[in-house]
Short mmCIF file of C-alpha atoms in Angstrom, two decimals:
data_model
loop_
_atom_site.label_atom_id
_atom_site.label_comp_id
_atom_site.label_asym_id
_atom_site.label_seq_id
_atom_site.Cartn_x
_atom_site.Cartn_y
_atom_site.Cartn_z
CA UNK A 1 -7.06 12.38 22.52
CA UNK A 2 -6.61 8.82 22.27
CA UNK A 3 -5.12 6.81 19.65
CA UNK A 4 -4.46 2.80 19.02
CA UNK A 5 -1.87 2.34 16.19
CA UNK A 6 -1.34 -1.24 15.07
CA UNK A 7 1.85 -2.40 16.06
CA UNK A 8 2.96 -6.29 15.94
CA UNK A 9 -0.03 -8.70 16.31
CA UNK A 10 -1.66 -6.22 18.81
CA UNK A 11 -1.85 -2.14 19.24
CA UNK A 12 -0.36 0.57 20.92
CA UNK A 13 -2.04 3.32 22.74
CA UNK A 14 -0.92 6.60 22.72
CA UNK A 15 -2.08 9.92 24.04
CA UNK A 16 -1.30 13.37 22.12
CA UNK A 17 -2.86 16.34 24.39
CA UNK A 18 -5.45 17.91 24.00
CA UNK A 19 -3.70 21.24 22.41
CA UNK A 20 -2.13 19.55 19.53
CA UNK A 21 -3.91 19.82 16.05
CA UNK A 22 -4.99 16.34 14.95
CA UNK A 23 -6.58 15.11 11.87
CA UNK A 24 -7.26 11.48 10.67
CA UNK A 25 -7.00 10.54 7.37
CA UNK A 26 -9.23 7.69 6.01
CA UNK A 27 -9.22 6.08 2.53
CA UNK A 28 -11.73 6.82 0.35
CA UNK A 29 -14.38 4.20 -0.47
CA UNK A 30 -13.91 2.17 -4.21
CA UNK A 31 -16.51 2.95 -6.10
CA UNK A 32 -17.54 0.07 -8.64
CA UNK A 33 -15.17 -2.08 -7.11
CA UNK A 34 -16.29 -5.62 -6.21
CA UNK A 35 -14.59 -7.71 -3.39
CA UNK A 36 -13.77 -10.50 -6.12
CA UNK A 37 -11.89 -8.16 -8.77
CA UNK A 38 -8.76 -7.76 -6.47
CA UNK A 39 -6.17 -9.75 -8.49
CA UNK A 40 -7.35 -7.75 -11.11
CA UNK A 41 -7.77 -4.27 -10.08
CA UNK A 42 -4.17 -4.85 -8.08
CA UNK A 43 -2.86 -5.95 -12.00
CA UNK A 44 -4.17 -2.97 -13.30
CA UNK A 45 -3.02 -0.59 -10.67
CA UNK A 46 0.83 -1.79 -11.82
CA UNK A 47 -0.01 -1.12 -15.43
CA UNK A 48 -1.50 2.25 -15.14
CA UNK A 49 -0.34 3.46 -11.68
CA UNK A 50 -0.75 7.42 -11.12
CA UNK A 51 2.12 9.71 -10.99
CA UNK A 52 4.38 7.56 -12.25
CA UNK A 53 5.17 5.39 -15.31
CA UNK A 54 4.75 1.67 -14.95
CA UNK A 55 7.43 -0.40 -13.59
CA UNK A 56 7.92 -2.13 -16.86
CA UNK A 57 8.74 1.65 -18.75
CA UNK A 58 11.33 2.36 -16.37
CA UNK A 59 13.41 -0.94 -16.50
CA UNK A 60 13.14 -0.49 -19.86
CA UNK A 61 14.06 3.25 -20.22
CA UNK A 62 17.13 2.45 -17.74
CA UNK A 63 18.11 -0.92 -19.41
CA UNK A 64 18.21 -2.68 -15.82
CA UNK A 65 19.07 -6.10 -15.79
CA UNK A 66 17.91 -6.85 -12.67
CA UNK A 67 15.88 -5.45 -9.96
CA UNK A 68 14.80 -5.21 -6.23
CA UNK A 69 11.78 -5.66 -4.58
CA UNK A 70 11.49 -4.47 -0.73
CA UNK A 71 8.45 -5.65 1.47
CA UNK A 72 7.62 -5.00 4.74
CA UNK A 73 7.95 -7.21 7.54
CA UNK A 74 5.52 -9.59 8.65
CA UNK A 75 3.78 -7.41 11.08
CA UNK A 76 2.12 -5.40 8.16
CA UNK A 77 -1.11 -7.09 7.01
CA UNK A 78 0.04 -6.43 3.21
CA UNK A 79 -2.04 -8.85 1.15
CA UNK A 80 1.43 -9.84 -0.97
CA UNK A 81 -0.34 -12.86 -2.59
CA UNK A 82 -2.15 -10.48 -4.29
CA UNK A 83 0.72 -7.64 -5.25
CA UNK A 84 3.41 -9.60 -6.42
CA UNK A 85 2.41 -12.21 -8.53
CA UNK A 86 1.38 -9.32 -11.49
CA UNK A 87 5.03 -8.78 -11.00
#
């Protein structure tokens, strides 16, 4: 089987035989969500995120006085304009 990974501004093809076990794993499709709401569904995400409390509860439950933020490099096609202004 034949893959293409994104890698940099272009891909990378790789081969896993034939024998291996393989499964692709897709994101499931938004319901309700409209291409607009971004800003605001990424806002809400960071208010209410799943499996963890909000950002905000755990500075406050350690009493940080400062914090880090760590992005990925530019080769990632993370939409940051959108993530960290709700910051």
């Amino acid at each position: 089987m034949n893959y293409a990974l994104a890698y940099g501004k272009g891909f990378l093809n790789i081969e896993i035989p034939d024998n291996c076990s393989t499964d692709q794993i897709l994101p499931r499709d938004s319901e309700g969500e409209k291409p607009g709401d971004s800003t605001q569904i990424i806002a809400q995400a960071l208010k209410n995120p799943i499996g963890t409390p909000a950002l905000k509860d755990i500075i406050e439950q350690k009493k940080a006085r400062n914090a880090v933020i760590i992005v990925n490099d530019i080769t990632r096609p993370t939409p940051y304009q959108l993530i960290l202004p709700p910051l």
